[in-house]
Each structure stands twice: as structure tokens, then as C-alpha cells.
Amino acid sequence: MKRLLITGLNGTVAPVVANLFKNKGWDIIAWDRSLADPENTTQSAAFFDQYSPDAVCHLAMGSESWAGWLAEKTKQKSIPYLFTSTAMVFANKPNGPFTIDRDRTANEQYGQYKIRCEDRIWQHNPDAMIARLGWQIGETAGGNNMLEHCHQQMQQNNAIEASTRWFPACSLIRVTAQIIYQLIERNEPGLYHIDSNTEEKLSFYELLQKLNQHHNAQWLINSSEAFEYDQRLLDNRIKVPSISASLEC
Ligand SMILES: NC(=O)c1ccc[n+]([C@@H]2O[C@H](COP(=O)([O-])OP(=O)(O)OC[C@H]3O[C@@H](n4cnc5c(N)ncnc54)[C@H](OP(=O)(O)O)[C@@H]3O)[C@@H](O)[C@H]2O)c1
């Protein structure tokens, strides 16, 4: 049985990824930060070597030195390494859509941190895979996902404001997990963009209308034009199902 070492298992996306790998017959090893502090390379090496994984998915937050250390370790072992980055490596000016070769322009902390992680990984492991994700959509509210944002907006304002001029990069978490699985199985190094909105080009307003109907959520969605941004992530090497197709299955 192949072993997947996965980080961030207490988070939002990693449990769905881990579950999918498990269903495909992989053994899951969760990086336990109480046993191996990512900043302590002795502890990290002992933890890693104890399990001798066949692939690593790094979905946790944490420092760029951890991302780089995992890159180096997976390079030494010649095993697949996938790191999840974000659409936020791009600022909203200049506008998207963004191909993988576009300059990264983040001026906010989170995007800049992910840029540092990406650079550190390439420095240590040119055979790595970096997958930039858009806003994740879960099956329910909770964690770090779009449905939780909607839930909170409804609780606070009894309505959700959604721009008809914002075209977000986004995907259902279960679809993101499927693509991550395909990437690990394929193990072709490089940078990837995982976005279900590339071709469908739903505005945030249209997207929330769809989710509202799908979940019978009874949200009050007010359209606005306040935020104008085409955030879509383009990538011609992977086929990501659209939001509409994803919701149907
Ligand atoms: N959710 C989204 O909409 C979205 C969008 C774009 C990109 N992403 C990327 O996808 C990945 C997973 O996102 P997520 O939404 O699942 O994140 P999340 O819910 O915020 O979970 C992140 C996990 O990282 C670990 N962690 C937190 N702080 C840490 C620290 N200081 N040092 C080391 N580990 C730490 C924790 O897991 P453990 O306790 O198990 O270690 C935590 O549960 C992240 O790389 C994120 O940047 C997410």
C-alpha cells in the first residue's frame, strides 16, 4: 500500500484530500506538529524517515522554510511533492485572467507569503508540483470555505453582497481533491492552476445564486458592482470540471 504524508489535516481542504486518497487505497500519514515541530529539522527528519512516504501533499500553513525543507527531502527521496498555493499571489491590478507565466503581484501578506513558499520550493526541488487554488467551496459551512463566508454574512447582515463584476477563481473542495490526486499519480513537475471557473466565467453574484439554489439556503443575495476583478486562473494542462458540472455530480 502506498503511503501519503499530508500536512494540514486539521484544516479545511486536507481532510477531503486525505479521504479521497484513502478511498483510492492509499495509507494516510498525518503530519503531527505536536510530535514533529516543522521548524525543528531533527524532529522533522526523524518523523519523515520513520514513515518513509511515497508522496507528500503539503497543505498546511506554516513557514516557507518548512515548505522548502519538505521540497529538499522529497527531492532526495525522488518522490512526488505537491504544495498548495493560491490565486492571491496575484493582486487585482493588473487584472486577470492569469496564466501560469504571469508575474506575481501580491501586495497583501498572505499572497506574499505564498510567493516566498513557491520560490523556496523551486529553489530546493525543481521536480515539485505547485497547485494554485481559488476560493474553496465545501459541502457545508464551516472552516475556510465560501459557504462559511455566506453563512457569516447572513448572520451578521441578513444578506450577502455579491459583485456582478467579480469573476472569482474557485472550485469545490472535492473537485480540488480529485485534481490533486491526479497530479500526484501523474507526477509531472511544474506549476498548476486549479480553477473551475475558467470557462464558465460566473460572476460572484451568479455563483452565489447557483449555490443558494443547490443548497436551498434561502440566502438574500444583493447584487453590486463595487468590486471589479477577473481573478480566473488559466491552465491548459489540466481539465477542471466547471462549477455547474461539479454541482451536478
Ligand atoms: N480554503 C481556501 O479557500 C483556499 C484557497 C486558496 C488556497 N488555499 C490553500 O490550501 C491549503 C489548505 O487550505 P485550508 O483552507 O485547508 O487551510 P486551513 O483550514 O486554514 O488549515 C490550515 C492548516 O494548516 C496547519 N497550520 C495552521 N497554522 C500553522 C502554522 N503556523 N504552522 C504550521 N501549520 C499550521 C493546521 O493544520 P494541522 O494542525 O493539521 O497542522 C491548519 O489546520 C493552504 O495552503 C491554503 O493556503 C486554500
PDB file of C-alpha atoms and ligand atoms in Angstrom:
ATOM      1  CA  MET A   1       0.000   0.000   0.000  1.00  0.00           C
ATOM      2  CA  LYS A   2       1.357   3.456  -0.958  1.00  0.00           C
ATOM      3  CA  ARG A   3       1.764   5.998   1.839  1.00  0.00           C
ATOM      4  CA  LEU A   4       0.778   9.655   1.545  1.00  0.00           C
ATOM      5  CA  LEU A   5       2.253  12.114   4.030  1.00  0.00           C
ATOM      6  CA  ILE A   6      -0.154  15.031   4.293  1.00  0.00           C
ATOM      7  CA  THR A   7       0.118  18.271   6.264  1.00  0.00           C
ATOM      8  CA  GLY A   8      -2.729  20.472   7.493  1.00  0.00           C
ATOM      9  CA  LEU A   9      -5.089  17.626   8.304  1.00  0.00           C
ATOM     10  CA  ASN A  10      -6.836  19.727  10.953  1.00  0.00           C
ATOM     11  CA  GLY A  11      -7.692  22.243   8.233  1.00  0.00           C
ATOM     12  CA  THR A  12     -10.431  22.529   5.618  1.00  0.00           C
ATOM     13  CA  VAL A  13      -9.028  21.059   2.399  1.00  0.00           C
ATOM     14  CA  ALA A  14      -6.593  18.382   3.607  1.00  0.00           C
ATOM     15  CA  PRO A  15      -9.234  16.077   5.202  1.00  0.00           C
ATOM     16  CA  VAL A  16     -11.087  15.863   1.872  1.00  0.00           C
ATOM     17  CA  VAL A  17      -7.842  15.153   0.012  1.00  0.00           C
ATOM     18  CA  ALA A  18      -6.837  12.524   2.583  1.00  0.00           C
ATOM     19  CA  ASN A  19     -10.221  10.852   2.358  1.00  0.00           C
ATOM     20  CA  LEU A  20     -10.012  10.589  -1.407  1.00  0.00           C
ATOM     21  CA  PHE A  21      -6.524   9.053  -1.301  1.00  0.00           C
ATOM     22  CA  LYS A  22      -7.757   6.636   1.355  1.00  0.00           C
ATOM     23  CA  ASN A  23     -10.648   5.597  -0.890  1.00  0.00           C
ATOM     24  CA  LYS A  24      -8.132   5.008  -3.682  1.00  0.00           C
ATOM     25  CA  GLY A  25      -6.238   2.598  -1.426  1.00  0.00           C
ATOM     26  CA  TRP A  26      -3.506   4.837  -0.030  1.00  0.00           C
ATOM     27  CA  ASP A  27      -2.367   4.793   3.562  1.00  0.00           C
ATOM     28  CA  ILE A  28      -2.558   8.271   5.127  1.00  0.00           C
ATOM     29  CA  ILE A  29       0.097   9.678   7.437  1.00  0.00           C
ATOM     30  CA  ALA A  30      -0.850  12.993   9.031  1.00  0.00           C
ATOM     31  CA  TRP A  31       1.991  15.346   9.915  1.00  0.00           C
ATOM     32  CA  ASP A  32       1.520  15.711  13.666  1.00  0.00           C
ATOM     33  CA  ARG A  33       3.021  19.042  14.709  1.00  0.00           C
ATOM     34  CA  SER A  34       2.930  18.020  18.378  1.00  0.00           C
ATOM     35  CA  LEU A  35       5.370  15.217  17.539  1.00  0.00           C
ATOM     36  CA  ALA A  36       7.447  16.954  14.909  1.00  0.00           C
ATOM     37  CA  ASP A  37       7.814  20.728  15.078  1.00  0.00           C
ATOM     38  CA  PRO A  38       8.177  21.815  11.425  1.00  0.00           C
ATOM     39  CA  GLU A  39      10.834  24.339  12.484  1.00  0.00           C
ATOM     40  CA  ASN A  40      12.939  21.612  14.108  1.00  0.00           C
ATOM     41  CA  THR A  41      14.729  19.796  11.309  1.00  0.00           C
ATOM     42  CA  THR A  42      15.968  16.992  13.575  1.00  0.00           C
ATOM     43  CA  GLN A  43      12.425  16.176  14.716  1.00  0.00           C
ATOM     44  CA  SER A  44      11.120  16.634  11.174  1.00  0.00           C
ATOM     45  CA  ALA A  45      13.711  14.271   9.676  1.00  0.00           C
ATOM     46  CA  ALA A  46      13.017  11.633  12.346  1.00  0.00           C
ATOM     47  CA  PHE A  47       9.268  11.873  11.705  1.00  0.00           C
ATOM     48  CA  PHE A  48       9.665  11.763   7.922  1.00  0.00           C
ATOM     49  CA  ASP A  49      12.134   8.863   7.933  1.00  0.00           C
ATOM     50  CA  GLN A  50      10.026   6.842  10.376  1.00  0.00           C
ATOM     51  CA  TYR A  51       7.163   6.694   7.845  1.00  0.00           C
ATOM     52  CA  SER A  52       9.127   6.773   4.582  1.00  0.00           C
ATOM     53  CA  PRO A  53       6.209   8.150   2.492  1.00  0.00           C
ATOM     54  CA  ASP A  54       5.697   7.524  -1.239  1.00  0.00           C
ATOM     55  CA  ALA A  55       4.359  11.057  -1.832  1.00  0.00           C
ATOM     56  CA  VAL A  56       3.843  14.295   0.104  1.00  0.00           C
ATOM     57  CA  CYS A  57       0.977  16.797  -0.097  1.00  0.00           C
ATOM     58  CA  HIS A  58       1.789  19.975   1.822  1.00  0.00           C
ATOM     59  CA  LEU A  59      -1.489  21.766   2.515  1.00  0.00           C
ATOM     60  CA  ALA A  60      -0.726  23.287   5.898  1.00  0.00           C
ATOM     61  CA  MET A  61       0.068  26.909   6.503  1.00  0.00           C
ATOM     62  CA  GLY A  62       3.453  27.257   8.168  1.00  0.00           C
ATOM     63  CA  SER A  63       6.733  28.781   7.222  1.00  0.00           C
ATOM     64  CA  GLU A  64       8.452  28.893   3.878  1.00  0.00           C
ATOM     65  CA  SER A  65      11.383  27.089   5.491  1.00  0.00           C
ATOM     66  CA  TRP A  66       9.087  24.096   6.184  1.00  0.00           C
ATOM     67  CA  ALA A  67       7.840  24.164   2.565  1.00  0.00           C
ATOM     68  CA  GLY A  68      11.478  24.301   1.433  1.00  0.00           C
ATOM     69  CA  TRP A  69      12.604  21.567   3.804  1.00  0.00           C
ATOM     70  CA  LEU A  70       9.878  19.238   2.501  1.00  0.00           C
ATOM     71  CA  ALA A  71      10.904  20.143  -1.049  1.00  0.00           C
ATOM     72  CA  GLU A  72      14.504  19.188  -0.336  1.00  0.00           C
ATOM     73  CA  LYS A  73      13.537  15.965   1.417  1.00  0.00           C
ATOM     74  CA  THR A  74      11.197  14.822  -1.377  1.00  0.00           C
ATOM     75  CA  LYS A  75      13.870  15.667  -3.956  1.00  0.00           C
ATOM     76  CA  GLN A  76      16.406  13.495  -2.084  1.00  0.00           C
ATOM     77  CA  LYS A  77      13.894  10.639  -1.954  1.00  0.00           C
ATOM     78  CA  SER A  78      12.715  11.163  -5.566  1.00  0.00           C
ATOM     79  CA  ILE A  79       9.047  11.109  -4.570  1.00  0.00           C
ATOM     80  CA  PRO A  80       6.166  13.375  -5.717  1.00  0.00           C
ATOM     81  CA  TYR A  81       5.705  16.602  -3.757  1.00  0.00           C
ATOM     82  CA  LEU A  82       2.667  18.843  -4.145  1.00  0.00           C
ATOM     83  CA  PHE A  83       2.229  22.210  -2.430  1.00  0.00           C
ATOM     84  CA  THR A  84      -0.996  24.221  -2.465  1.00  0.00           C
ATOM     85  CA  SER A  85      -0.564  27.887  -3.242  1.00  0.00           C
ATOM     86  CA  THR A  86      -3.244  30.451  -4.001  1.00  0.00           C
ATOM     87  CA  ALA A  87      -4.789  32.769  -6.580  1.00  0.00           C
ATOM     88  CA  MET A  88      -3.868  35.511  -4.109  1.00  0.00           C
ATOM     89  CA  VAL A  89      -0.285  35.516  -5.426  1.00  0.00           C
ATOM     90  CA  PHE A  90      -1.895  37.936  -7.915  1.00  0.00           C
ATOM     91  CA  ALA A  91      -3.220  41.330  -6.896  1.00  0.00           C
ATOM     92  CA  ASN A  92      -6.324  42.646  -8.651  1.00  0.00           C
ATOM     93  CA  LYS A  93      -4.245  45.137 -10.619  1.00  0.00           C
ATOM     94  CA  PRO A  94      -3.239  44.372 -13.307  1.00  0.00           C
ATOM     95  CA  ASN A  95      -6.408  42.401 -13.942  1.00  0.00           C
ATOM     96  CA  GLY A  96      -6.649  38.686 -14.819  1.00  0.00           C
ATOM     97  CA  PRO A  97      -7.336  36.132 -16.068  1.00  0.00           C
ATOM     98  CA  PHE A  98      -3.949  34.737 -15.119  1.00  0.00           C
ATOM     99  CA  THR A  99      -1.867  32.199 -16.963  1.00  0.00           C
ATOM    100  CA  ILE A 100       0.833  30.332 -15.053  1.00  0.00           C
ATOM    101  CA  ASP A 101       3.560  32.530 -16.526  1.00  0.00           C
ATOM    102  CA  ARG A 102       2.038  35.821 -15.346  1.00  0.00           C
ATOM    103  CA  ASP A 103       4.125  37.883 -12.903  1.00  0.00           C
ATOM    104  CA  ARG A 104       3.030  37.525  -9.306  1.00  0.00           C
ATOM    105  CA  THR A 105       1.946  40.882  -7.953  1.00  0.00           C
ATOM    106  CA  ALA A 106       0.556  40.221  -4.445  1.00  0.00           C
ATOM    107  CA  ASN A 107       0.720  43.211  -2.169  1.00  0.00           C
ATOM    108  CA  GLU A 108      -1.067  41.589   0.759  1.00  0.00           C
ATOM    109  CA  GLN A 109       0.656  39.473   3.410  1.00  0.00           C
ATOM    110  CA  TYR A 110      -0.929  36.132   2.565  1.00  0.00           C
ATOM    111  CA  GLY A 111      -0.134  36.307  -1.155  1.00  0.00           C
ATOM    112  CA  GLN A 112       3.412  37.476  -0.468  1.00  0.00           C
ATOM    113  CA  TYR A 113       3.925  34.603   1.989  1.00  0.00           C
ATOM    114  CA  LYS A 114       2.773  32.111  -0.651  1.00  0.00           C
ATOM    115  CA  ILE A 115       5.153  33.665  -3.204  1.00  0.00           C
ATOM    116  CA  ARG A 116       8.026  33.124  -0.757  1.00  0.00           C
ATOM    117  CA  CYS A 117       6.915  29.491  -0.292  1.00  0.00           C
ATOM    118  CA  GLU A 118       6.733  28.933  -4.060  1.00  0.00           C
ATOM    119  CA  ASP A 119      10.239  30.374  -4.533  1.00  0.00           C
ATOM    120  CA  ARG A 120      11.689  28.335  -1.694  1.00  0.00           C
ATOM    121  CA  ILE A 121      10.220  25.148  -3.141  1.00  0.00           C
ATOM    122  CA  TRP A 122      11.611  25.734  -6.649  1.00  0.00           C
ATOM    123  CA  GLN A 123      14.991  26.518  -5.105  1.00  0.00           C
ATOM    124  CA  HIS A 124      15.114  23.097  -3.420  1.00  0.00           C
ATOM    125  CA  ASN A 125      13.100  20.929  -5.756  1.00  0.00           C
ATOM    126  CA  PRO A 126      12.514  21.752  -9.425  1.00  0.00           C
ATOM    127  CA  ASP A 127      10.593  18.463  -9.685  1.00  0.00           C
ATOM    128  CA  ALA A 128       7.882  19.687  -7.282  1.00  0.00           C
ATOM    129  CA  MET A 129       4.277  20.451  -8.184  1.00  0.00           C
ATOM    130  CA  ILE A 130       2.724  23.700  -7.026  1.00  0.00           C
ATOM    131  CA  ALA A 131      -1.034  23.968  -7.423  1.00  0.00           C
ATOM    132  CA  ARG A 132      -2.580  27.405  -7.028  1.00  0.00           C
ATOM    133  CA  LEU A 133      -6.159  27.213  -5.751  1.00  0.00           C
ATOM    134  CA  GLY A 134      -9.031  29.631  -5.909  1.00  0.00           C
ATOM    135  CA  TRP A 135     -11.596  30.111  -3.164  1.00  0.00           C
ATOM    136  CA  GLN A 136     -12.665  26.692  -1.945  1.00  0.00           C
ATOM    137  CA  ILE A 137     -16.308  25.642  -1.719  1.00  0.00           C
ATOM    138  CA  GLY A 138     -17.231  22.969   0.809  1.00  0.00           C
ATOM    139  CA  GLU A 139     -20.358  20.867   1.112  1.00  0.00           C
ATOM    140  CA  THR A 140     -21.466  22.796   4.209  1.00  0.00           C
ATOM    141  CA  ALA A 141     -20.475  25.922   6.114  1.00  0.00           C
ATOM    142  CA  GLY A 142     -17.506  25.646   8.473  1.00  0.00           C
ATOM    143  CA  GLY A 143     -13.763  26.022   8.127  1.00  0.00           C
ATOM    144  CA  ASN A 144     -12.200  28.172   5.484  1.00  0.00           C
ATOM    145  CA  ASN A 145     -14.666  27.999   2.594  1.00  0.00           C
ATOM    146  CA  MET A 146     -17.095  30.140   0.609  1.00  0.00           C
ATOM    147  CA  LEU A 147     -20.218  28.662   2.245  1.00  0.00           C
ATOM    148  CA  GLU A 148     -18.895  29.705   5.649  1.00  0.00           C
ATOM    149  CA  HIS A 149     -18.421  33.262   4.341  1.00  0.00           C
ATOM    150  CA  CYS A 150     -22.045  33.271   3.146  1.00  0.00           C
ATOM    151  CA  HIS A 151     -23.248  31.841   6.429  1.00  0.00           C
ATOM    152  CA  GLN A 152     -21.421  34.561   8.362  1.00  0.00           C
ATOM    153  CA  GLN A 153     -22.684  37.346   6.089  1.00  0.00           C
ATOM    154  CA  MET A 154     -26.247  36.142   6.608  1.00  0.00           C
ATOM    155  CA  GLN A 155     -25.757  36.006  10.377  1.00  0.00           C
ATOM    156  CA  GLN A 156     -24.258  39.490  10.505  1.00  0.00           C
ATOM    157  CA  ASN A 157     -26.204  41.369   7.794  1.00  0.00           C
ATOM    158  CA  ASN A 158     -29.177  39.162   6.900  1.00  0.00           C
ATOM    159  CA  ALA A 159     -27.934  39.463   3.322  1.00  0.00           C
ATOM    160  CA  ILE A 160     -24.879  38.836   1.181  1.00  0.00           C
ATOM    161  CA  GLU A 161     -23.467  41.439  -1.162  1.00  0.00           C
ATOM    162  CA  ALA A 162     -22.067  39.922  -4.358  1.00  0.00           C
ATOM    163  CA  SER A 163     -20.469  41.706  -7.257  1.00  0.00           C
ATOM    164  CA  THR A 164     -21.584  41.020 -10.824  1.00  0.00           C
ATOM    165  CA  ARG A 165     -18.167  42.224 -11.954  1.00  0.00           C
ATOM    166  CA  TRP A 166     -16.031  39.862  -9.905  1.00  0.00           C
ATOM    167  CA  PHE A 167     -15.153  36.553 -11.542  1.00  0.00           C
ATOM    168  CA  PRO A 168     -13.553  34.550  -8.746  1.00  0.00           C
ATOM    169  CA  ALA A 169     -11.159  31.652  -9.127  1.00  0.00           C
ATOM    170  CA  CYS A 170     -12.884  28.850  -7.214  1.00  0.00           C
ATOM    171  CA  SER A 171     -13.622  25.141  -7.038  1.00  0.00           C
ATOM    172  CA  LEU A 172     -15.488  22.651  -4.911  1.00  0.00           C
ATOM    173  CA  ILE A 173     -13.100  21.112  -2.384  1.00  0.00           C
ATOM    174  CA  ARG A 174     -13.955  17.611  -3.573  1.00  0.00           C
ATOM    175  CA  VAL A 175     -13.022  18.624  -7.131  1.00  0.00           C
ATOM    176  CA  THR A 176      -9.764  20.185  -5.937  1.00  0.00           C
ATOM    177  CA  ALA A 177      -9.041  16.903  -4.141  1.00  0.00           C
ATOM    178  CA  GLN A 178      -9.626  14.917  -7.356  1.00  0.00           C
ATOM    179  CA  ILE A 179      -7.213  17.126  -9.287  1.00  0.00           C
ATOM    180  CA  ILE A 180      -4.589  16.880  -6.535  1.00  0.00           C
ATOM    181  CA  TYR A 181      -4.938  13.101  -6.664  1.00  0.00           C
ATOM    182  CA  GLN A 182      -4.485  13.104 -10.463  1.00  0.00           C
ATOM    183  CA  LEU A 183      -1.426  15.334 -10.166  1.00  0.00           C
ATOM    184  CA  ILE A 184       0.247  13.086  -7.599  1.00  0.00           C
ATOM    185  CA  GLU A 185      -0.475   9.980  -9.685  1.00  0.00           C
ATOM    186  CA  ARG A 186       0.819  11.689 -12.831  1.00  0.00           C
ATOM    187  CA  ASN A 187       3.778  13.359 -11.095  1.00  0.00           C
ATOM    188  CA  GLU A 188       4.665  15.836 -13.819  1.00  0.00           C
ATOM    189  CA  PRO A 189       6.616  18.664 -12.202  1.00  0.00           C
ATOM    190  CA  GLY A 190       5.503  22.246 -12.568  1.00  0.00           C
ATOM    191  CA  LEU A 191       3.040  24.939 -11.689  1.00  0.00           C
ATOM    192  CA  TYR A 192      -0.705  24.303 -11.977  1.00  0.00           C
ATOM    193  CA  HIS A 193      -3.846  26.402 -11.703  1.00  0.00           C
ATOM    194  CA  ILE A 194      -6.904  24.606 -10.312  1.00  0.00           C
ATOM    195  CA  ASP A 195      -9.950  26.702 -11.169  1.00  0.00           C
ATOM    196  CA  SER A 196     -13.479  25.545 -12.050  1.00  0.00           C
ATOM    197  CA  ASN A 197     -14.479  28.993 -13.249  1.00  0.00           C
ATOM    198  CA  THR A 198     -12.043  29.314 -16.158  1.00  0.00           C
ATOM    199  CA  GLU A 199     -14.512  28.706 -18.960  1.00  0.00           C
ATOM    200  CA  GLU A 200     -17.875  29.163 -17.263  1.00  0.00           C
ATOM    201  CA  LYS A 201     -16.858  32.635 -16.042  1.00  0.00           C
ATOM    202  CA  LEU A 202     -19.541  33.005 -13.371  1.00  0.00           C
ATOM    203  CA  SER A 203     -19.614  36.293 -11.536  1.00  0.00           C
ATOM    204  CA  PHE A 204     -19.639  36.049  -7.754  1.00  0.00           C
ATOM    205  CA  TYR A 205     -23.316  37.037  -7.901  1.00  0.00           C
ATOM    206  CA  GLU A 206     -24.163  34.240 -10.374  1.00  0.00           C
ATOM    207  CA  LEU A 207     -22.093  31.744  -8.403  1.00  0.00           C
ATOM    208  CA  LEU A 208     -23.919  32.507  -5.157  1.00  0.00           C
ATOM    209  CA  GLN A 209     -27.269  32.227  -6.936  1.00  0.00           C
ATOM    210  CA  LYS A 210     -26.259  28.731  -8.035  1.00  0.00           C
ATOM    211  CA  LEU A 211     -25.062  27.696  -4.577  1.00  0.00           C
ATOM    212  CA  ASN A 212     -28.162  29.176  -2.972  1.00  0.00           C
ATOM    213  CA  GLN A 213     -30.371  27.095  -5.222  1.00  0.00           C
ATOM    214  CA  HIS A 214     -28.251  23.962  -4.903  1.00  0.00           C
ATOM    215  CA  HIS A 215     -28.258  24.055  -1.094  1.00  0.00           C
ATOM    216  CA  ASN A 216     -31.743  25.536  -0.804  1.00  0.00           C
ATOM    217  CA  ALA A 217     -30.023  28.001   1.509  1.00  0.00           C
ATOM    218  CA  GLN A 218     -32.565  30.849   1.468  1.00  0.00           C
ATOM    219  CA  TRP A 219     -29.827  33.479   1.265  1.00  0.00           C
ATOM    220  CA  LEU A 220     -30.742  37.032   0.332  1.00  0.00           C
ATOM    221  CA  ILE A 221     -28.144  37.977  -2.268  1.00  0.00           C
ATOM    222  CA  ASN A 222     -27.820  41.622  -3.232  1.00  0.00           C
ATOM    223  CA  SER A 223     -26.009  42.371  -6.455  1.00  0.00           C
ATOM    224  CA  SER A 224     -23.448  45.118  -6.541  1.00  0.00           C
ATOM    225  CA  GLU A 225     -20.800  46.374  -8.939  1.00  0.00           C
ATOM    226  CA  ALA A 226     -18.492  47.557  -6.217  1.00  0.00           C
ATOM    227  CA  PHE A 227     -15.684  45.081  -6.837  1.00  0.00           C
ATOM    228  CA  GLU A 228     -14.411  44.537 -10.351  1.00  0.00           C
ATOM    229  CA  TYR A 229     -11.841  41.804 -10.859  1.00  0.00           C
ATOM    230  CA  ASP A 230     -11.286  38.888 -13.194  1.00  0.00           C
ATOM    231  CA  GLN A 231      -9.380  36.509 -10.939  1.00  0.00           C
ATOM    232  CA  ARG A 232      -9.710  33.385 -13.099  1.00  0.00           C
ATOM    233  CA  LEU A 233      -6.720  31.081 -13.259  1.00  0.00           C
ATOM    234  CA  LEU A 234      -5.961  29.591 -16.671  1.00  0.00           C
ATOM    235  CA  ASP A 235      -4.084  26.363 -17.234  1.00  0.00           C
ATOM    236  CA  ASN A 236      -4.108  24.332 -20.423  1.00  0.00           C
ATOM    237  CA  ARG A 237      -2.554  21.157 -18.934  1.00  0.00           C
ATOM    238  CA  ILE A 238      -5.350  20.118 -16.590  1.00  0.00           C
ATOM    239  CA  LYS A 239      -9.075  19.887 -17.168  1.00  0.00           C
ATOM    240  CA  VAL A 240     -11.049  21.048 -14.139  1.00  0.00           C
ATOM    241  CA  PRO A 241     -14.829  20.471 -14.229  1.00  0.00           C
ATOM    242  CA  SER A 242     -16.913  23.654 -14.208  1.00  0.00           C
ATOM    243  CA  ILE A 243     -18.878  24.700 -11.133  1.00  0.00           C
ATOM    244  CA  SER A 244     -22.162  23.708 -12.802  1.00  0.00           C
ATOM    245  CA  ALA A 245     -20.831  20.266 -13.752  1.00  0.00           C
ATOM    246  CA  SER A 246     -19.320  19.816 -10.282  1.00  0.00           C
ATOM    247  CA  LEU A 247     -22.608  20.605  -8.557  1.00  0.00           C
ATOM    248  CA  GLU A 248     -24.455  18.095 -10.739  1.00  0.00           C
ATOM    249  CA  CYS A 249     -22.405  15.096  -9.654  1.00  0.00           C
TER     250      CYS A 249
HETATM  251  N1  LIG B   1      -9.624  27.326   1.711  1.00  0.00           N
HETATM  252  C1  LIG B   1      -9.450  28.097   0.643  1.00  0.00           C
HETATM  253  O1  LIG B   1     -10.382  28.756   0.159  1.00  0.00           O
HETATM  254  C2  LIG B   1      -8.084  28.171  -0.023  1.00  0.00           C
HETATM  255  C3  LIG B   1      -7.932  28.970  -1.161  1.00  0.00           C
HETATM  256  C4  LIG B   1      -6.703  29.026  -1.803  1.00  0.00           C
HETATM  257  C5  LIG B   1      -5.640  28.303  -1.316  1.00  0.00           C
HETATM  258  N2  LIG B   1      -5.796  27.551  -0.188  1.00  0.00           N
HETATM  259  C6  LIG B   1      -4.630  26.819   0.309  1.00  0.00           C
HETATM  260  O2  LIG B   1      -4.983  25.462   0.516  1.00  0.00           O
HETATM  261  C7  LIG B   1      -4.298  24.939   1.663  1.00  0.00           C
HETATM  262  C8  LIG B   1      -5.310  24.374   2.629  1.00  0.00           C
HETATM  263  O3  LIG B   1      -6.178  25.439   2.994  1.00  0.00           O
HETATM  264  P1  LIG B   1      -7.237  25.269   4.177  1.00  0.00           P
HETATM  265  O4  LIG B   1      -8.354  26.179   3.832  1.00  0.00           O
HETATM  266  O5  LIG B   1      -7.482  23.841   4.440  1.00  0.00           O
HETATM  267  O6  LIG B   1      -6.430  25.900   5.377  1.00  0.00           O
HETATM  268  P2  LIG B   1      -6.907  25.957   6.905  1.00  0.00           P
HETATM  269  O7  LIG B   1      -8.282  25.444   7.058  1.00  0.00           O
HETATM  270  O8  LIG B   1      -6.592  27.339   7.371  1.00  0.00           O
HETATM  271  O9  LIG B   1      -5.926  24.897   7.601  1.00  0.00           O
HETATM  272  C9  LIG B   1      -4.575  25.071   7.574  1.00  0.00           C
HETATM  273  C10 LIG B   1      -3.906  24.028   8.453  1.00  0.00           C
HETATM  274  O10 LIG B   1      -2.518  24.360   8.483  1.00  0.00           O
HETATM  275  C11 LIG B   1      -1.986  23.969   9.741  1.00  0.00           C
HETATM  276  N3  LIG B   1      -1.397  25.188  10.345  1.00  0.00           N
HETATM  277  C12 LIG B   1      -2.039  26.282  10.768  1.00  0.00           C
HETATM  278  N4  LIG B   1      -1.164  27.193  11.245  1.00  0.00           N
HETATM  279  C13 LIG B   1       0.052  26.653  11.101  1.00  0.00           C
HETATM  280  C14 LIG B   1       1.362  27.087  11.424  1.00  0.00           C
HETATM  281  N5  LIG B   1       1.601  28.266  11.971  1.00  0.00           N
HETATM  282  N6  LIG B   1       2.380  26.274  11.144  1.00  0.00           N
HETATM  283  C15 LIG B   1       2.165  25.066  10.577  1.00  0.00           C
HETATM  284  N7  LIG B   1       0.942  24.585  10.273  1.00  0.00           N
HETATM  285  C16 LIG B   1      -0.098  25.378  10.528  1.00  0.00           C
HETATM  286  C17 LIG B   1      -3.125  23.421  10.591  1.00  0.00           C
HETATM  287  O11 LIG B   1      -3.179  22.009  10.395  1.00  0.00           O
HETATM  288  P3  LIG B   1      -2.531  20.951  11.417  1.00  0.00           P
HETATM  289  O12 LIG B   1      -2.934  21.370  12.779  1.00  0.00           O
HETATM  290  O13 LIG B   1      -3.102  19.635  10.985  1.00  0.00           O
HETATM  291  O14 LIG B   1      -1.029  21.017  11.228  1.00  0.00           O
HETATM  292  C18 LIG B   1      -4.336  24.036   9.921  1.00  0.00           C
HETATM  293  O15 LIG B   1      -5.496  23.322  10.140  1.00  0.00           O
HETATM  294  C19 LIG B   1      -3.484  26.091   2.225  1.00  0.00           C
HETATM  295  O16 LIG B   1      -2.180  26.013   1.697  1.00  0.00           O
HETATM  296  C20 LIG B   1      -4.169  27.323   1.669  1.00  0.00           C
HETATM  297  O17 LIG B   1      -3.281  28.412   1.538  1.00  0.00           O
HETATM  298  C21 LIG B   1      -6.990  27.459   0.461  1.00  0.00           C
END
